[in-house]
Short mmCIF file of C-alpha atoms in Angstrom, two decimals:
data_model
loop_
_atom_site.label_atom_id
_atom_site.label_comp_id
_atom_site.label_asym_id
_atom_site.label_seq_id
_atom_site.Cartn_x
_atom_site.Cartn_y
_atom_site.Cartn_z
CA MET A 1 92.63 133.57 110.90
CA ASN A 2 95.00 135.36 108.60
CA GLN A 3 93.07 138.20 106.95
CA ALA A 4 95.20 137.92 103.79
CA ILE A 5 93.81 134.38 103.28
CA GLN A 6 90.12 133.94 102.56
CA PHE A 7 88.39 130.74 101.52
CA ILE A 8 85.66 131.05 98.95
CA ASP A 9 82.55 128.89 98.76
CA ARG A 10 83.56 126.80 95.75
CA VAL A 11 84.28 123.07 95.70
CA GLU A 12 84.97 120.94 92.65
CA PHE A 13 85.56 117.21 92.19
CA ASP A 14 87.16 115.49 89.22
CA GLU A 15 85.90 111.91 89.05
CA GLN A 16 88.74 110.75 86.78
CA THR A 17 91.63 112.06 88.86
CA GLN A 18 89.75 111.76 92.19
CA LEU A 19 90.85 115.28 93.14
CA LEU A 20 88.68 117.44 95.35
CA THR A 21 89.52 121.12 94.88
CA PHE A 22 88.62 124.11 96.99
CA TYR A 23 89.91 127.65 96.66
CA ALA A 24 91.62 130.25 98.77
CA GLN A 25 92.14 133.88 97.92
CA VAL A 26 95.61 134.91 99.06
CA SER A 27 96.33 138.64 98.88
CA GLY A 28 93.97 138.85 95.91
CA LEU A 29 95.33 135.77 94.08
CA MET A 30 93.28 132.58 93.66
CA VAL A 31 95.02 129.45 94.96
CA GLU A 32 93.79 125.92 94.32
CA CYS A 33 93.84 123.64 97.35
CA ILE A 34 93.69 120.03 96.24
CA VAL A 35 92.86 116.86 98.14
CA ASN A 36 93.57 113.43 96.65
CA ALA A 37 90.35 111.55 97.42
CA GLN A 38 91.36 108.14 96.02
CA ASN A 39 91.34 106.54 99.46
CA LEU A 40 87.97 108.03 100.41
CA ALA A 41 85.73 106.04 98.05
CA ILE A 42 84.02 109.19 96.77
CA SER A 43 82.26 108.63 93.48
CA ASP A 44 80.62 111.95 92.58
CA ILE A 45 80.47 115.67 93.31
CA ASP A 46 77.64 115.29 95.84
CA GLU A 47 79.66 112.85 97.97
CA ALA A 48 82.73 115.07 97.60
CA LYS A 49 80.81 118.15 98.77
CA GLN A 50 79.33 116.24 101.69
CA HIS A 51 82.79 115.03 102.75
CA PHE A 52 84.26 118.51 102.40
CA GLU A 53 81.45 120.17 104.37
CA MET A 54 81.87 117.73 107.25
CA LEU A 55 85.58 118.58 107.50
CA ARG A 56 85.62 122.09 106.00
CA PHE A 57 87.28 123.84 108.94
CA ASP A 58 89.95 121.16 109.27
CA TYR A 59 90.80 121.36 105.58
CA GLU A 60 90.85 125.16 105.64
CA GLU A 61 93.07 125.19 108.72
CA LEU A 62 95.54 122.81 107.06
CA ALA A 63 95.49 124.84 103.85
CA GLU A 64 96.03 128.09 105.75
CA GLN A 65 99.10 126.70 107.50
CA LEU A 66 100.56 125.36 104.23
CA ILE A 67 99.93 128.70 102.51
CA GLU A 68 101.61 130.59 105.35
CA ASP A 69 104.57 128.18 105.11
CA GLU A 70 104.60 128.70 101.32
CA GLU A 71 104.33 124.94 100.67
CA TYR A 72 103.10 125.29 97.08
CA ASN A 73 103.68 122.48 94.57
CA SER A 74 105.27 123.11 91.16
CA ALA A 75 101.84 124.06 89.75
CA GLY A 76 101.27 126.68 92.46
CA GLN A 77 98.71 124.54 94.27
CA ILE A 78 98.43 123.55 97.90
CA GLU A 79 98.26 119.77 98.35
CA ILE A 80 96.42 118.51 101.42
CA ARG A 81 96.22 114.95 102.63
CA ALA A 82 92.72 113.52 102.73
CA LEU A 83 91.03 113.48 106.13
CA THR A 84 88.78 110.65 107.22
#
């Protein structure tokens, strides 16, 4: 694991946009890692957290690789495809 990238224990879910967001700290800067959950049939924060916890290490590994490759979107976020 890259020591300059640390994932913090914070997960959010926006029911309207169906975006699950978790956070990485990259060299002291906070980076949003977003997952479009529209295809996952998640309806609330509890379901989103449960989904994320089941696949936490996979999501963090994907995010870490995208951060290392500097694959930020125009808003400075890392976009990750939803895992099932």
